[in-house]
PDB file of C-alpha atoms in Angstrom:
ATOM      1  CA  MET A   1      19.430   9.258   2.089  1.00  0.00           C
ATOM      2  CA  SER A   2      20.950   9.433   5.609  1.00  0.00           C
ATOM      3  CA  SER A   3      20.220   6.825   8.246  1.00  0.00           C
ATOM      4  CA  ASP A   4      19.055   9.738  10.435  1.00  0.00           C
ATOM      5  CA  LEU A   5      16.420  11.026   7.891  1.00  0.00           C
ATOM      6  CA  THR A   6      15.271   7.400   7.212  1.00  0.00           C
ATOM      7  CA  ASP A   7      14.774   6.895  10.995  1.00  0.00           C
ATOM      8  CA  LEU A   8      12.736  10.157  11.190  1.00  0.00           C
ATOM      9  CA  GLN A   9      10.601   9.266   8.211  1.00  0.00           C
ATOM     10  CA  ALA A  10       9.982   5.792   9.487  1.00  0.00           C
ATOM     11  CA  ALA A  11       8.993   7.205  12.965  1.00  0.00           C
ATOM     12  CA  ASP A  12       6.592   9.597  11.196  1.00  0.00           C
ATOM     13  CA  SER A  13       4.926   6.746   9.413  1.00  0.00           C
ATOM     14  CA  ARG A  14       4.595   4.682  12.354  1.00  0.00           C
ATOM     15  CA  ALA A  15       2.799   7.452  14.177  1.00  0.00           C
ATOM     16  CA  LEU A  16       0.628   8.262  11.114  1.00  0.00           C
ATOM     17  CA  TRP A  17      -0.543   4.630  10.592  1.00  0.00           C
ATOM     18  CA  ALA A  18      -1.179   4.069  14.290  1.00  0.00           C
ATOM     19  CA  ALA A  19      -4.050   6.726  14.194  1.00  0.00           C
ATOM     20  CA  GLY A  20      -7.570   5.817  13.165  1.00  0.00           C
ATOM     21  CA  ASN A  21      -8.884   2.386  12.375  1.00  0.00           C
ATOM     22  CA  TYR A  22      -7.142   0.997   9.226  1.00  0.00           C
ATOM     23  CA  ASP A  23      -8.692  -2.344   9.887  1.00  0.00           C
ATOM     24  CA  ALA A  24     -11.901  -0.807   8.447  1.00  0.00           C
ATOM     25  CA  ILE A  25     -10.245   0.572   5.505  1.00  0.00           C
ATOM     26  CA  ALA A  26      -8.510  -2.595   4.793  1.00  0.00           C
ATOM     27  CA  GLU A  27     -11.906  -4.356   4.556  1.00  0.00           C
ATOM     28  CA  LEU A  28     -12.583  -2.199   1.358  1.00  0.00           C
ATOM     29  CA  LEU A  29      -9.316  -3.593  -0.126  1.00  0.00           C
ATOM     30  CA  TRP A  30      -9.445  -7.138   1.072  1.00  0.00           C
ATOM     31  CA  GLU A  31     -10.169  -8.712  -2.274  1.00  0.00           C
ATOM     32  CA  VAL A  32      -7.112  -6.961  -3.843  1.00  0.00           C
ATOM     33  CA  GLY A  33      -4.926  -9.252  -1.646  1.00  0.00           C
ATOM     34  CA  ALA A  34      -6.521 -12.217  -3.568  1.00  0.00           C
ATOM     35  CA  VAL A  35      -5.581 -10.466  -6.821  1.00  0.00           C
ATOM     36  CA  VAL A  36      -1.927  -9.940  -5.767  1.00  0.00           C
ATOM     37  CA  ALA A  37      -1.291 -13.344  -4.299  1.00  0.00           C
ATOM     38  CA  GLY A  38      -3.167 -15.027  -7.189  1.00  0.00           C
ATOM     39  CA  ALA A  39      -1.118 -13.262  -9.868  1.00  0.00           C
ATOM     40  CA  VAL A  40       1.677 -15.739  -9.561  1.00  0.00           C
ATOM     41  CA  SER A  41       1.870 -19.452  -8.532  1.00  0.00           C
ATOM     42  CA  ILE A  42       2.706 -20.100  -4.989  1.00  0.00           C
ATOM     43  CA  ASP A  43       3.499 -23.700  -4.266  1.00  0.00           C
ATOM     44  CA  ALA A  44       3.716 -25.433  -0.800  1.00  0.00           C
ATOM     45  CA  GLY A  45       6.693 -24.369   1.136  1.00  0.00           C
ATOM     46  CA  MET A  46       7.705 -21.373  -1.134  1.00  0.00           C
ATOM     47  CA  LYS A  47       9.224 -18.620   0.851  1.00  0.00           C
ATOM     48  CA  VAL A  48       6.863 -15.499   0.641  1.00  0.00           C
ATOM     49  CA  LEU A  49       7.354 -11.888   1.912  1.00  0.00           C
ATOM     50  CA  ASP A  50       4.488  -9.399   1.926  1.00  0.00           C
ATOM     51  CA  VAL A  51       5.975  -5.967   2.282  1.00  0.00           C
ATOM     52  CA  GLY A  52       3.643  -3.357   3.765  1.00  0.00           C
ATOM     53  CA  THR A  53       1.058  -6.027   4.581  1.00  0.00           C
ATOM     54  CA  GLY A  54      -1.314  -3.798   6.526  1.00  0.00           C
ATOM     55  CA  THR A  55      -3.927  -6.325   7.856  1.00  0.00           C
ATOM     56  CA  GLY A  56      -2.624  -9.107   5.755  1.00  0.00           C
ATOM     57  CA  SER A  57      -4.738  -9.314   2.663  1.00  0.00           C
ATOM     58  CA  ALA A  58      -2.026 -10.739   0.498  1.00  0.00           C
ATOM     59  CA  ALA A  59       0.005 -12.592   3.209  1.00  0.00           C
ATOM     60  CA  ILE A  60      -3.079 -14.613   4.301  1.00  0.00           C
ATOM     61  CA  ARG A  61      -3.998 -15.558   0.796  1.00  0.00           C
ATOM     62  CA  ALA A  62      -0.268 -16.641   0.082  1.00  0.00           C
ATOM     63  CA  ALA A  63      -0.494 -18.774   3.371  1.00  0.00           C
ATOM     64  CA  GLN A  64      -3.734 -20.377   2.151  1.00  0.00           C
ATOM     65  CA  ALA A  65      -1.987 -21.327  -1.037  1.00  0.00           C
ATOM     66  CA  GLY A  66       0.709 -23.247   1.147  1.00  0.00           C
ATOM     67  CA  GLY A  67       3.356 -20.467   1.261  1.00  0.00           C
ATOM     68  CA  ASP A  68       5.808 -20.135   4.079  1.00  0.00           C
ATOM     69  CA  VAL A  69       4.882 -16.324   4.696  1.00  0.00           C
ATOM     70  CA  ILE A  70       6.233 -13.384   6.458  1.00  0.00           C
ATOM     71  CA  GLY A  71       3.905 -10.319   6.639  1.00  0.00           C
ATOM     72  CA  LEU A  72       6.121  -7.093   7.167  1.00  0.00           C
ATOM     73  CA  ASP A  73       4.667  -3.601   8.088  1.00  0.00           C
ATOM     74  CA  ILE A  74       5.994  -0.531   9.716  1.00  0.00           C
ATOM     75  CA  SER A  75       2.857  -0.227  12.043  1.00  0.00           C
ATOM     76  CA  ALA A  76       2.613  -2.544  14.933  1.00  0.00           C
ATOM     77  CA  PRO A  77      -1.088  -1.875  15.359  1.00  0.00           C
ATOM     78  CA  LEU A  78      -1.794  -2.783  11.873  1.00  0.00           C
ATOM     79  CA  LEU A  79       0.029  -6.251  12.506  1.00  0.00           C
ATOM     80  CA  ASP A  80      -2.291  -6.736  15.419  1.00  0.00           C
ATOM     81  CA  GLY A  81      -5.130  -6.633  13.071  1.00  0.00           C
ATOM     82  CA  ALA A  82      -3.348  -9.031  10.637  1.00  0.00           C
ATOM     83  CA  ARG A  83      -2.733 -11.620  13.487  1.00  0.00           C
ATOM     84  CA  HIS A  84      -6.413 -11.522  14.402  1.00  0.00           C
ATOM     85  CA  ARG A  85      -7.516 -12.036  10.827  1.00  0.00           C
ATOM     86  CA  ALA A  86      -5.005 -14.879  10.140  1.00  0.00           C
ATOM     87  CA  ILE A  87      -6.342 -16.716  13.341  1.00  0.00           C
ATOM     88  CA  GLN A  88      -9.900 -16.247  12.084  1.00  0.00           C
ATOM     89  CA  ASP A  89      -8.814 -17.776   8.682  1.00  0.00           C
ATOM     90  CA  GLY A  90      -6.925 -20.622  10.301  1.00  0.00           C
ATOM     91  CA  VAL A  91      -3.422 -19.869   8.695  1.00  0.00           C
ATOM     92  CA  GLU A  92      -0.059 -19.253  10.067  1.00  0.00           C
ATOM     93  CA  VAL A  93       1.927 -16.241   9.096  1.00  0.00           C
ATOM     94  CA  GLN A  94       5.126 -14.720  10.663  1.00  0.00           C
ATOM     95  CA  TRP A  95       4.335 -11.064  11.440  1.00  0.00           C
ATOM     96  CA  VAL A  96       7.250  -8.727  11.451  1.00  0.00           C
ATOM     97  CA  GLU A  97       7.580  -5.076  12.292  1.00  0.00           C
ATOM     98  CA  GLY A  98       9.991  -3.480   9.596  1.00  0.00           C
ATOM     99  CA  ASP A  99      10.666  -0.826   7.025  1.00  0.00           C
ATOM    100  CA  ALA A 100      10.198  -1.374   3.354  1.00  0.00           C
ATOM    101  CA  GLN A 101      13.269   0.657   2.656  1.00  0.00           C
ATOM    102  CA  ALA A 102      15.495  -1.606   4.833  1.00  0.00           C
ATOM    103  CA  LEU A 103      14.355  -5.148   4.757  1.00  0.00           C
ATOM    104  CA  ALA A 104      16.230  -7.184   7.325  1.00  0.00           C
ATOM    105  CA  TYR A 105      16.777 -10.207   5.091  1.00  0.00           C
ATOM    106  CA  GLU A 106      19.697 -11.575   3.095  1.00  0.00           C
ATOM    107  CA  ASP A 107      19.900 -11.087  -0.653  1.00  0.00           C
ATOM    108  CA  ASP A 108      17.807 -13.937  -2.646  1.00  0.00           C
ATOM    109  CA  SER A 109      15.581 -14.932   0.405  1.00  0.00           C
ATOM    110  CA  PHE A 110      12.208 -15.230  -1.082  1.00  0.00           C
ATOM    111  CA  ASP A 111      10.515 -17.062  -3.871  1.00  0.00           C
ATOM    112  CA  ARG A 112       7.790 -14.485  -4.091  1.00  0.00           C
ATOM    113  CA  VAL A 113       7.616 -10.927  -2.746  1.00  0.00           C
ATOM    114  CA  LEU A 114       4.179  -9.250  -2.706  1.00  0.00           C
ATOM    115  CA  THR A 115       2.998  -5.807  -1.823  1.00  0.00           C
ATOM    116  CA  ALA A 116      -0.596  -4.570  -2.138  1.00  0.00           C
ATOM    117  CA  PHE A 117      -0.711  -0.747  -1.711  1.00  0.00           C
ATOM    118  CA  GLY A 118       2.307  -1.076   0.834  1.00  0.00           C
ATOM    119  CA  THR A 119       5.614  -0.355  -0.557  1.00  0.00           C
ATOM    120  CA  ILE A 120       4.146   2.608  -2.542  1.00  0.00           C
ATOM    121  CA  PHE A 121       4.033   4.724   0.727  1.00  0.00           C
ATOM    122  CA  ALA A 122       7.979   4.466   1.203  1.00  0.00           C
ATOM    123  CA  ALA A 123       9.465   7.878   0.943  1.00  0.00           C
ATOM    124  CA  ASP A 124      12.307   6.709  -1.234  1.00  0.00           C
ATOM    125  CA  HIS A 125      11.048   4.967  -4.224  1.00  0.00           C
ATOM    126  CA  GLY A 126      14.332   3.800  -5.622  1.00  0.00           C
ATOM    127  CA  LEU A 127      15.391   2.242  -2.430  1.00  0.00           C
ATOM    128  CA  ALA A 128      12.143   0.571  -1.829  1.00  0.00           C
ATOM    129  CA  ALA A 129      12.280  -0.886  -5.333  1.00  0.00           C
ATOM    130  CA  HIS A 130      15.794  -2.002  -4.794  1.00  0.00           C
ATOM    131  CA  GLU A 131      14.844  -3.746  -1.558  1.00  0.00           C
ATOM    132  CA  LEU A 132      11.905  -5.683  -3.240  1.00  0.00           C
ATOM    133  CA  VAL A 133      14.246  -6.833  -5.871  1.00  0.00           C
ATOM    134  CA  ARG A 134      17.171  -7.708  -3.697  1.00  0.00           C
ATOM    135  CA  VAL A 135      15.457 -10.118  -1.488  1.00  0.00           C
ATOM    136  CA  CYS A 136      13.732 -11.878  -4.320  1.00  0.00           C
ATOM    137  CA  LYS A 137      15.475 -15.137  -5.537  1.00  0.00           C
ATOM    138  CA  PRO A 138      16.732 -15.269  -9.197  1.00  0.00           C
ATOM    139  CA  GLY A 139      13.858 -17.017 -10.981  1.00  0.00           C
ATOM    140  CA  GLY A 140      11.397 -15.563  -8.414  1.00  0.00           C
ATOM    141  CA  GLU A 141       8.737 -13.006  -8.744  1.00  0.00           C
ATOM    142  CA  VAL A 142       7.690  -9.678  -7.438  1.00  0.00           C
ATOM    143  CA  VAL A 143       3.998  -8.583  -7.400  1.00  0.00           C
ATOM    144  CA  MET A 144       2.754  -5.078  -6.646  1.00  0.00           C
ATOM    145  CA  ALA A 145      -0.698  -3.392  -6.552  1.00  0.00           C
ATOM    146  CA  ASN A 146      -0.170   0.278  -7.016  1.00  0.00           C
ATOM    147  CA  TRP A 147      -2.855   3.150  -7.014  1.00  0.00           C
ATOM    148  CA  ALA A 148      -3.361   4.969 -10.318  1.00  0.00           C
ATOM    149  CA  PRO A 149      -2.650   8.773 -10.140  1.00  0.00           C
ATOM    150  CA  GLU A 150      -6.293   9.576 -10.938  1.00  0.00           C
ATOM    151  CA  SER A 151      -7.751   7.209  -8.292  1.00  0.00           C
ATOM    152  CA  PHE A 152      -9.629   8.292  -5.091  1.00  0.00           C
ATOM    153  CA  PRO A 153      -6.955   7.189  -2.752  1.00  0.00           C
ATOM    154  CA  VAL A 154      -4.179   9.274  -4.454  1.00  0.00           C
ATOM    155  CA  ARG A 155      -6.403  12.333  -4.906  1.00  0.00           C
ATOM    156  CA  LEU A 156      -7.594  11.995  -1.253  1.00  0.00           C
ATOM    157  CA  PHE A 157      -4.089  11.845   0.085  1.00  0.00           C
ATOM    158  CA  GLU A 158      -3.129  14.939  -2.067  1.00  0.00           C
ATOM    159  CA  ARG A 159      -5.951  16.827  -0.379  1.00  0.00           C
ATOM    160  CA  LEU A 160      -4.868  15.534   2.974  1.00  0.00           C
ATOM    161  CA  ALA A 161      -1.128  16.399   2.506  1.00  0.00           C
ATOM    162  CA  ALA A 162      -2.052  19.923   1.212  1.00  0.00           C
ATOM    163  CA  HIS A 163      -3.453  20.459   4.752  1.00  0.00           C
ATOM    164  CA  ARG A 164      -0.381  19.222   6.550  1.00  0.00           C
ATOM    165  CA  PRO A 165       2.505  21.375   5.336  1.00  0.00           C
ATOM    166  CA  GLN A 166       4.382  20.955   8.743  1.00  0.00           C
ATOM    167  CA  ALA A 167       4.700  17.125   8.135  1.00  0.00           C
ATOM    168  CA  GLU A 168       8.257  15.896   7.783  1.00  0.00           C
ATOM    169  CA  SER A 169       7.159  13.442   4.939  1.00  0.00           C
ATOM    170  CA  ASN A 170       3.804  13.369   3.042  1.00  0.00           C
ATOM    171  CA  PRO A 171       3.272  10.342   0.731  1.00  0.00           C
ATOM    172  CA  VAL A 172       1.798  12.479  -2.001  1.00  0.00           C
ATOM    173  CA  SER A 173       4.119  11.097  -4.744  1.00  0.00           C
ATOM    174  CA  PHE A 174       2.937   7.414  -4.274  1.00  0.00           C
ATOM    175  CA  GLY A 175       0.596   7.901  -7.285  1.00  0.00           C
ATOM    176  CA  GLU A 176       3.670   7.911  -9.444  1.00  0.00           C
ATOM    177  CA  TRP A 177       3.641   4.065  -8.798  1.00  0.00           C
ATOM    178  CA  GLY A 178       0.565   3.641 -10.764  1.00  0.00           C
ATOM    179  CA  THR A 179       2.145   4.758 -13.986  1.00  0.00           C
ATOM    180  CA  HIS A 180       3.858   2.450 -16.460  1.00  0.00           C
ATOM    181  CA  GLY A 181       6.800   4.995 -16.911  1.00  0.00           C
ATOM    182  CA  HIS A 182       7.574   5.126 -13.143  1.00  0.00           C
ATOM    183  CA  VAL A 183       7.263   1.315 -12.674  1.00  0.00           C
ATOM    184  CA  ARG A 184       9.669   0.748 -15.604  1.00  0.00           C
ATOM    185  CA  ARG A 185      12.062   3.300 -14.397  1.00  0.00           C
ATOM    186  CA  GLU A 186      12.284   1.831 -10.962  1.00  0.00           C
ATOM    187  CA  LEU A 187      12.124  -1.875 -11.803  1.00  0.00           C
ATOM    188  CA  GLY A 188      12.550  -2.417 -15.519  1.00  0.00           C
ATOM    189  CA  GLY A 189      16.412  -2.773 -15.175  1.00  0.00           C
ATOM    190  CA  GLN A 190      16.058  -5.450 -12.683  1.00  0.00           C
ATOM    191  CA  LEU A 191      12.901  -7.450 -13.592  1.00  0.00           C
ATOM    192  CA  VAL A 192      11.014  -8.391 -16.760  1.00  0.00           C
ATOM    193  CA  LEU A 193       7.720  -6.664 -16.155  1.00  0.00           C
ATOM    194  CA  ALA A 194       3.943  -7.180 -16.952  1.00  0.00           C
ATOM    195  CA  ILE A 195       1.630  -4.418 -16.044  1.00  0.00           C
ATOM    196  CA  GLU A 196      -2.072  -4.751 -16.099  1.00  0.00           C
ATOM    197  CA  PRO A 197      -4.854  -2.185 -15.299  1.00  0.00           C
ATOM    198  CA  HIS A 198      -7.410  -3.209 -12.530  1.00  0.00           C
ATOM    199  CA  SER A 199     -10.048  -1.408 -10.399  1.00  0.00           C
ATOM    200  CA  VAL A 200     -11.819  -1.737  -7.116  1.00  0.00           C
ATOM    201  CA  ASP A 201     -15.166  -0.116  -6.290  1.00  0.00           C
ATOM    202  CA  PHE A 202     -15.788   1.769  -2.983  1.00  0.00           C
ATOM    203  CA  VAL A 203     -19.545   1.394  -2.338  1.00  0.00           C
ATOM    204  CA  PHE A 204     -21.515   3.562   0.276  1.00  0.00           C
ATOM    205  CA  ALA A 205     -25.030   4.610   0.901  1.00  0.00           C
ATOM    206  CA  SER A 206     -24.223   8.122   0.065  1.00  0.00           C
ATOM    207  CA  ALA A 207     -21.389  10.642  -0.502  1.00  0.00           C
ATOM    208  CA  ASP A 208     -21.827  11.833   3.315  1.00  0.00           C
ATOM    209  CA  ALA A 209     -21.518   8.383   4.355  1.00  0.00           C
ATOM    210  CA  MET A 210     -18.453   7.665   2.552  1.00  0.00           C
ATOM    211  CA  LEU A 211     -16.874  11.066   3.964  1.00  0.00           C
ATOM    212  CA  ALA A 212     -17.876  10.121   7.422  1.00  0.00           C
ATOM    213  CA  PHE A 213     -16.337   6.526   7.029  1.00  0.00           C
ATOM    214  CA  TYR A 214     -12.889   7.990   5.855  1.00  0.00           C
ATOM    215  CA  GLU A 215     -12.738  10.762   8.434  1.00  0.00           C
ATOM    216  CA  GLU A 216     -13.487   8.436  11.149  1.00  0.00           C
ATOM    217  CA  ASN A 217     -11.119   5.579  10.122  1.00  0.00           C
ATOM    218  CA  LEU A 218      -8.171   6.642   7.561  1.00  0.00           C
ATOM    219  CA  PRO A 219      -5.135   7.439   9.854  1.00  0.00           C
ATOM    220  CA  PRO A 220      -4.034  10.500   7.892  1.00  0.00           C
ATOM    221  CA  PHE A 221      -7.597  11.995   8.030  1.00  0.00           C
ATOM    222  CA  VAL A 222      -7.747  11.318  11.724  1.00  0.00           C
ATOM    223  CA  VAL A 223      -4.447  12.981  12.264  1.00  0.00           C
ATOM    224  CA  ALA A 224      -5.573  16.049  10.231  1.00  0.00           C
ATOM    225  CA  ARG A 225      -8.672  16.385  12.369  1.00  0.00           C
ATOM    226  CA  GLY A 226      -6.422  16.647  15.370  1.00  0.00           C
ATOM    227  CA  GLU A 227      -4.083  19.172  13.879  1.00  0.00           C
ATOM    228  CA  LEU A 228      -6.242  21.497  11.908  1.00  0.00           C
ATOM    229  CA  GLU A 229      -8.253  24.562  13.126  1.00  0.00           C
ATOM    230  CA  THR A 230     -12.002  24.184  12.726  1.00  0.00           C
ATOM    231  CA  ALA A 231     -12.210  26.435   9.451  1.00  0.00           C
ATOM    232  CA  ALA A 232      -9.275  24.547   7.835  1.00  0.00           C
ATOM    233  CA  TYR A 233     -10.790  21.177   8.789  1.00  0.00           C
ATOM    234  CA  ASP A 234     -14.281  22.249   7.356  1.00  0.00           C
ATOM    235  CA  ALA A 235     -12.630  23.176   4.178  1.00  0.00           C
ATOM    236  CA  LEU A 236     -10.851  19.782   3.937  1.00  0.00           C
ATOM    237  CA  ARG A 237     -14.111  18.001   4.478  1.00  0.00           C
ATOM    238  CA  ASP A 238     -15.787  20.051   1.770  1.00  0.00           C
ATOM    239  CA  GLY A 239     -13.088  19.285  -0.665  1.00  0.00           C
ATOM    240  CA  VAL A 240     -13.265  15.612   0.111  1.00  0.00           C
ATOM    241  CA  ARG A 241     -16.970  15.613  -0.376  1.00  0.00           C
ATOM    242  CA  ALA A 242     -16.628  17.351  -3.635  1.00  0.00           C
ATOM    243  CA  LEU A 243     -14.044  14.760  -4.761  1.00  0.00           C
ATOM    244  CA  ILE A 244     -16.331  11.871  -3.876  1.00  0.00           C
ATOM    245  CA  GLU A 245     -19.216  13.504  -5.681  1.00  0.00           C
ATOM    246  CA  GLU A 246     -16.943  14.106  -8.744  1.00  0.00           C
ATOM    247  CA  LEU A 247     -15.905  10.417  -8.995  1.00  0.00           C
ATOM    248  CA  ASP A 248     -19.321   8.962  -7.982  1.00  0.00           C
ATOM    249  CA  ALA A 249     -20.461   6.482 -10.677  1.00  0.00           C
ATOM    250  CA  GLY A 250     -23.316   5.021  -8.719  1.00  0.00           C
ATOM    251  CA  ASP A 251     -26.997   4.749  -9.443  1.00  0.00           C
ATOM    252  CA  GLY A 252     -28.937   5.131  -6.157  1.00  0.00           C
ATOM    253  CA  GLU A 253     -25.839   4.662  -4.128  1.00  0.00           C
ATOM    254  CA  THR A 254     -22.303   6.215  -3.971  1.00  0.00           C
ATOM    255  CA  ARG A 255     -19.930   3.986  -6.172  1.00  0.00           C
ATOM    256  CA  VAL A 256     -16.432   5.271  -6.572  1.00  0.00           C
ATOM    257  CA  PRO A 257     -14.206   3.277  -8.696  1.00  0.00           C
ATOM    258  CA  ALA A 258     -10.584   3.238  -7.823  1.00  0.00           C
ATOM    259  CA  PRO A 259      -8.122   2.067 -10.604  1.00  0.00           C
ATOM    260  CA  TYR A 260      -4.861   0.532 -10.031  1.00  0.00           C
ATOM    261  CA  VAL A 261      -2.092  -1.304 -11.793  1.00  0.00           C
ATOM    262  CA  LEU A 262      -0.995  -4.795 -11.140  1.00  0.00           C
ATOM    263  CA  VAL A 263       2.717  -5.196 -11.669  1.00  0.00           C
ATOM    264  CA  VAL A 264       4.237  -8.757 -12.090  1.00  0.00           C
ATOM    265  CA  GLY A 265       7.998  -8.743 -12.285  1.00  0.00           C
ATOM    266  CA  HIS A 266      10.214 -11.842 -12.983  1.00  0.00           C
ATOM    267  CA  LYS A 267      13.738 -11.704 -11.634  1.00  0.00           C
ATOM    268  CA  PRO A 268      15.840 -13.449 -14.185  1.00  0.00           C
ATOM    269  CA  VAL A 269      18.509 -15.942 -13.234  1.00  0.00           C
ATOM    270  CA  ALA A 270      21.095 -13.952 -15.249  1.00  0.00           C
ATOM    271  CA  ASP A 271      21.627 -10.200 -14.405  1.00  0.00           C
ATOM    272  CA  LEU A 272      19.839  -7.892 -16.861  1.00  0.00           C
ATOM    273  CA  ARG A 273      22.104  -4.988 -16.092  1.00  0.00           C
ATOM    274  CA  PRO A 274      24.762  -4.078 -18.667  1.00  0.00           C
ATOM    275  CA  ASN A 275      28.361  -4.581 -17.857  1.00  0.00           C
ATOM    276  CA  VAL A 276      30.231  -1.386 -17.304  1.00  0.00           C
TER     277      VAL A 276
END
């Protein structure tokens, strides 16, 4: 991928995630950060990088465990939310604006590299995977939380992307990261992997309440509302409402389970790649 194209995609991502109110969305996922940070031991003084940190759900948990933590995200507004939450929780994290596809760190810099639904949005999966592994020390571990292809977030983004054909880059393919095959293709030659199924529930008073929440807060939904003609936007809303109703497993409220995979990868001290 050329540096010019990478720069364009990064700029598009910054603009996209600056819209809406991702802090509200992040609250729905906050406990997943504890799952990611708790999947491996984090001892006092360990160097930890949280890639695509968003509002810091994994980074803050890693800091609470005693890690020396950097939380990195492409969106400066999201990092503002992370700073505020870290102050509330009484922990210190270094917040850095940066691209998951071009981490500005030396090889073998971190004991733990975490990403909770962050790196999956990088346009170049192979490059993002390479960067996660490159900055992890031999003997260290990489942890990812990745949405399953059948999950509400993936299917929602597919609907949003279908209404934005003019966009330079749509993160439709991030659902691939929720399959064992894709994870093993991207990381299996570099890490010893364990992959476990997990799920988080999205709970609202009704399908209409869930729809309203996402259209008011989810950045790509907010962008779509500003770009689409009325008829097209109404069709989008109707499609999302139908999706919510299809996945609703609640009894008296709307409860949408969202499956994801937890990936834990150990970076061996010896190189796993065959000699050529």
